[in-house]
Coordinates of N, CA, C and O in Angstrom, one line a residue:
X773 N 62.9 53.1 -32.9 CA 61.7 52.4 -33.4 C 60.7 53.4 -33.8 O 60.4 54.4 -33.1
X774 N 60.1 53.2 -35.0 CA 59.1 54.2 -35.5 C 57.8 54.0 -34.7 O 57.5 53.0 -34.1
X775 N 56.9 55.0 -34.9 CA 55.6 55.0 -34.2 C 54.8 53.8 -34.8 O 54.1 53.1 -34.0
X776 N 54.9 53.6 -36.1 CA 54.1 52.5 -36.7 C 54.6 51.1 -36.1 O 53.7 50.3 -35.9
X777 N 55.8 50.9 -35.9 CA 56.3 49.7 -35.3 C 55.8 49.5 -33.9 O 55.5 48.4 -33.5
X778 N 55.8 50.6 -33.1 CA 55.3 50.5 -31.7 C 53.9 50.1 -31.7 O 53.5 49.3 -30.9
X779 N 53.1 50.7 -32.6 CA 51.6 50.4 -32.6 C 51.4 48.9 -33.0 O 50.6 48.2 -32.4
X780 N 52.2 48.5 -34.0 CA 52.0 47.1 -34.5 C 52.4 46.1 -33.3 O 51.8 45.1 -33.1
X781 N 53.5 46.5 -32.6 CA 53.9 45.6 -31.5 C 52.8 45.6 -30.4 O 52.5 44.5 -29.8
X782 N 52.2 46.7 -30.1 CA 51.1 46.7 -29.1 C 50.0 45.9 -29.5 O 49.4 45.2 -28.7
X783 N 49.6 45.9 -30.8 CA 48.5 45.1 -31.3 C 48.8 43.7 -31.2 O 47.9 42.9 -30.8
X784 N 50.0 43.3 -31.5 CA 50.3 41.8 -31.4 C 50.3 41.4 -29.9 O 49.8 40.3 -29.7
X785 N 50.7 42.2 -29.0 CA 50.6 41.8 -27.6 C 49.1 41.6 -27.1 O 48.8 40.7 -26.4
X786 N 48.3 42.5 -27.6 CA 46.9 42.4 -27.2 C 46.2 41.1 -27.8 O 45.4 40.5 -27.2
X787 N 46.6 40.8 -29.0 CA 46.0 39.6 -29.7 C 46.5 38.3 -28.9 O 45.7 37.4 -28.8
X788 N 47.7 38.3 -28.4 CA 48.2 37.1 -27.7 C 47.5 36.9 -26.4 O 47.4 35.8 -25.9
X789 N 46.9 37.9 -25.8 CA 46.3 37.8 -24.5 C 44.9 37.2 -24.6 O 44.3 36.8 -23.6
X790 N 44.2 37.2 -25.8 CA 42.9 36.7 -25.9 C 43.0 35.1 -26.0 O 43.6 34.6 -26.9
X791 N 42.4 34.5 -25.0 CA 42.5 33.0 -24.9 C 41.3 32.4 -25.7 O 40.2 32.7 -25.5
X792 N 41.7 31.6 -26.7 CA 40.6 30.9 -27.5 C 40.5 29.5 -27.0 O 41.5 28.8 -26.9
X793 N 39.3 29.1 -26.7 CA 39.1 27.7 -26.4 C 38.2 27.1 -27.4 O 37.7 27.8 -28.3
X794 N 38.0 25.8 -27.3 CA 37.2 25.1 -28.3 C 36.2 24.1 -27.6 O 36.5 23.6 -26.6
X795 N 35.0 24.0 -28.2 CA 34.1 22.9 -27.7 C 34.3 21.8 -28.7 O 34.2 21.9 -29.9
X796 N 34.7 20.6 -28.1 CA 34.9 19.4 -28.9 C 33.7 18.5 -28.7 O 33.4 18.2 -27.5
X797 N 33.1 18.1 -29.7 CA 31.9 17.1 -29.7 C 32.5 15.7 -30.0 O 33.2 15.5 -30.9
X798 N 32.0 14.8 -29.2 CA 32.5 13.4 -29.3 C 31.4 12.5 -29.8 O 30.2 12.7 -29.5
X799 N 31.8 11.5 -30.5 CA 30.8 10.5 -31.0 C 30.2 9.6 -29.9 O 30.9 9.4 -28.9
X800 N 29.0 9.2 -30.1 CA 28.4 8.2 -29.3 C 27.5 7.3 -30.1 O 27.3 7.6 -31.3
X801 N 27.0 6.3 -29.4 CA 26.1 5.4 -30.1 C 24.6 5.6 -29.8 O 23.8 4.7 -30.0
X802 N 24.3 6.7 -29.2 CA 23.0 7.0 -28.7 C 22.2 8.0 -29.6 O 21.1 7.8 -30.0
X803 N 22.8 9.1 -29.9 CA 22.1 10.2 -30.5 C 22.0 10.0 -32.0 O 23.0 9.6 -32.7
X804 N 20.9 10.5 -32.6 CA 20.7 10.4 -34.0 C 21.4 11.6 -34.7 O 21.6 12.6 -34.1
X805 N 21.6 11.4 -36.0 CA 22.2 12.6 -36.8 C 21.3 13.8 -36.7 O 21.7 14.9 -36.5
X806 N 20.0 13.6 -36.8 CA 19.0 14.7 -36.7 C 19.1 15.4 -35.4 O 19.1 16.7 -35.4
X807 N 19.2 14.7 -34.3 CA 19.3 15.3 -33.0 C 20.6 16.1 -32.9 O 20.5 17.3 -32.4
X808 N 21.7 15.6 -33.3 CA 22.9 16.3 -33.3 C 22.9 17.5 -34.1 O 23.3 18.6 -33.7
X809 N 22.4 17.4 -35.3 CA 22.3 18.5 -36.2 C 21.4 19.6 -35.7 O 21.8 20.8 -35.6
X810 N 20.2 19.3 -35.2 CA 19.3 20.3 -34.6 C 19.9 21.0 -33.4 O 19.8 22.2 -33.2
X811 N 20.6 20.2 -32.6 CA 21.2 20.8 -31.4 C 22.4 21.7 -31.8 O 22.5 22.8 -31.2
X812 N 23.2 21.4 -32.7 CA 24.3 22.3 -33.1 C 23.7 23.5 -33.7 O 24.3 24.6 -33.5
X813 N 22.6 23.5 -34.5 CA 22.0 24.6 -35.1 C 21.5 25.6 -33.9 O 21.8 26.8 -34.0
X814 N 20.8 25.0 -33.0 CA 20.3 25.8 -31.9 C 21.3 26.3 -30.9 O 21.2 27.5 -30.4
X815 N 22.2 25.5 -30.5 CA 23.2 25.9 -29.5 C 24.4 26.6 -30.0 O 24.9 27.6 -29.4
X816 N 25.0 26.2 -31.1 CA 26.2 26.7 -31.6 C 26.0 27.7 -32.8 O 27.0 28.1 -33.4
X817 N 24.8 28.0 -33.1 CA 24.5 28.9 -34.2 C 25.1 28.4 -35.5 O 25.4 29.2 -36.4
X818 N 25.1 27.1 -35.8 CA 25.5 26.6 -37.0 C 24.4 26.7 -38.1 O 23.3 26.7 -37.7
X819 N 24.8 26.7 -39.3 CA 23.9 26.5 -40.4 C 23.6 25.0 -40.5 O 24.3 24.2 -39.9
X820 N 22.5 24.7 -41.2 CA 22.2 23.3 -41.3 C 23.3 22.5 -41.9 O 23.6 21.4 -41.5
X821 N 23.9 23.1 -43.0 CA 25.0 22.4 -43.7 C 26.2 22.2 -42.8 O 26.9 21.2 -42.8
X822 N 26.6 23.3 -42.0 CA 27.7 23.2 -41.1 C 27.5 22.1 -40.1 O 28.4 21.3 -39.7
X823 N 26.3 22.1 -39.5 CA 26.0 21.1 -38.5 C 26.0 19.7 -39.0 O 26.5 18.8 -38.4
X824 N 25.5 19.5 -40.2 CA 25.6 18.2 -40.9 C 27.0 17.8 -41.1 O 27.4 16.6 -40.8
X825 N 27.9 18.7 -41.6 CA 29.3 18.4 -41.8 C 29.9 18.0 -40.5 O 30.7 17.0 -40.4
X826 N 29.7 18.7 -39.4 CA 30.3 18.4 -38.1 C 29.8 17.1 -37.6 O 30.6 16.3 -37.1
X827 N 28.5 16.8 -37.8 CA 28.0 15.5 -37.3 C 28.7 14.3 -38.1 O 29.0 13.2 -37.5
X828 N 29.0 14.5 -39.4 CA 29.6 13.5 -40.2 C 31.1 13.3 -39.7 O 31.6 12.2 -39.6
X829 N 31.8 14.4 -39.4 CA 33.1 14.4 -38.9 C 33.2 13.6 -37.6 O 34.1 12.8 -37.4
X830 N 32.3 14.0 -36.7 CA 32.2 13.3 -35.4 C 32.0 11.8 -35.6 O 32.6 11.0 -35.0
X831 N 31.1 11.4 -36.5 CA 30.7 10.0 -36.8 C 32.0 9.3 -37.3 O 32.2 8.1 -36.8
X832 N 32.7 9.8 -38.2 CA 33.8 9.1 -38.8 C 35.1 9.3 -38.1 O 36.0 8.4 -38.2
X833 N 35.4 10.4 -37.4 CA 36.6 10.7 -36.8 C 36.6 10.5 -35.2 O 37.6 10.6 -34.6
X834 N 35.4 10.4 -34.7 CA 35.2 10.3 -33.3 C 35.1 11.6 -32.5 O 34.6 11.6 -31.4
X835 N 35.5 12.7 -33.2 CA 35.3 14.0 -32.5 C 35.5 15.1 -33.5 O 36.0 14.9 -34.6
X836 N 35.0 16.3 -33.1 CA 35.1 17.5 -34.0 C 35.0 18.7 -33.2 O 34.1 18.8 -32.3
X837 N 35.8 19.7 -33.5 CA 35.6 21.0 -32.9 C 34.4 21.7 -33.5 O 34.3 21.9 -34.7
X838 N 33.4 22.1 -32.6 CA 32.2 22.6 -33.2 C 32.0 24.1 -32.9 O 31.1 24.8 -33.5
X839 N 32.8 24.7 -32.0 CA 32.8 26.1 -31.7 C 34.1 26.5 -31.1 O 34.6 25.8 -30.2
X840 N 34.5 27.7 -31.5 CA 35.8 28.3 -31.0 C 35.5 29.7 -30.4 O 34.7 30.4 -31.0
X841 N 36.1 30.0 -29.3 CA 35.8 31.3 -28.7 C 36.4 31.5 -27.3 O 37.2 30.6 -26.9
X842 N 35.9 32.5 -26.6 CA 36.3 32.7 -25.3 C 35.5 31.8 -24.4 O 34.4 31.4 -24.6
X843 N 36.2 31.4 -23.3 CA 35.6 30.4 -22.3 C 34.2 30.8 -21.9 O 33.3 30.0 -21.8
X844 N 34.1 32.1 -21.5 CA 32.8 32.6 -21.0 C 31.6 32.5 -22.0 O 30.5 32.3 -21.5
X845 N 31.9 32.5 -23.3 CA 30.9 32.3 -24.3 C 30.6 30.8 -24.5 O 29.5 30.3 -24.7
X846 N 31.7 30.0 -24.4 CA 31.6 28.5 -24.7 C 30.9 27.7 -23.5 O 30.3 26.7 -23.7
X847 N 31.2 28.2 -22.3 CA 30.7 27.4 -21.1 C 29.2 27.2 -21.2 O 28.7 26.0 -21.0
X848 N 28.3 28.2 -21.3 CA 26.9 27.9 -21.4 C 26.5 27.1 -22.6 O 25.6 26.3 -22.5
X849 N 27.2 27.2 -23.7 CA 26.9 26.4 -24.9 C 27.2 25.0 -24.7 O 26.4 24.1 -25.0
X850 N 28.4 24.7 -24.0 CA 28.7 23.3 -23.7 C 27.8 22.7 -22.8 O 27.4 21.6 -22.9
X851 N 27.3 23.5 -21.8 CA 26.3 23.0 -20.8 C 25.0 22.6 -21.5 O 24.5 21.5 -21.2
X852 N 24.6 23.4 -22.5 CA 23.4 23.1 -23.2 C 23.6 21.8 -24.1 O 22.7 21.0 -24.2
X853 N 24.8 21.6 -24.7 CA 25.0 20.4 -25.4 C 24.9 19.2 -24.5 O 24.4 18.2 -24.9
X854 N 25.5 19.3 -23.4 CA 25.5 18.2 -22.4 C 24.1 17.9 -22.0 O 23.6 16.8 -21.8
X855 N 23.3 19.0 -21.7 CA 21.9 18.8 -21.3 C 21.1 18.1 -22.4 O 20.1 17.5 -22.1
X856 N 21.5 18.3 -23.6 CA 20.8 17.7 -24.8 C 21.2 16.2 -25.0 O 20.7 15.6 -25.9
X857 N 22.1 15.8 -24.1 CA 22.6 14.4 -24.2 C 23.8 14.1 -25.1 O 24.1 13.0 -25.3
X858 N 24.4 15.2 -25.5 CA 25.6 15.0 -26.4 C 26.8 15.0 -25.5 O 26.8 15.4 -24.3
X859 N 27.9 14.4 -26.0 CA 29.2 14.3 -25.3 C 30.1 15.4 -25.8 O 30.5 15.4 -26.9
X860 N 30.4 16.4 -25.0 CA 31.2 17.5 -25.4 C 32.1 18.0 -24.2 O 31.7 17.8 -23.0
X861 N 33.2 18.7 -24.5 CA 34.0 19.3 -23.5 C 34.7 20.5 -24.1 O 34.8 20.6 -25.3
X862 N 35.1 21.4 -23.2 CA 35.8 22.6 -23.6 C 37.3 22.3 -23.4 O 37.7 21.8 -22.4
X863 N 38.1 22.6 -24.5 CA 39.5 22.4 -24.4 C 40.2 23.7 -24.7 O 39.7 24.6 -25.3

């Protein structure tokens, strides 16, 4: 096995160990589009356009992944979404 193949194999192993989770936002009949959009901008660092698109997906599909990353980064964000009255969970 060449040195290049060994390095490539090591990089692949490192990539596999990084666990990616998602925050999924669920539709409800309580929150306004403006509230959802403003909350996604402030909590998930979305642009206004991205937050608007996510709110529309949630409205029509019932749920949408709004943030992907490591659990330790997503946990406080999900907590803030819940505190804002939104329905979300980490998967």
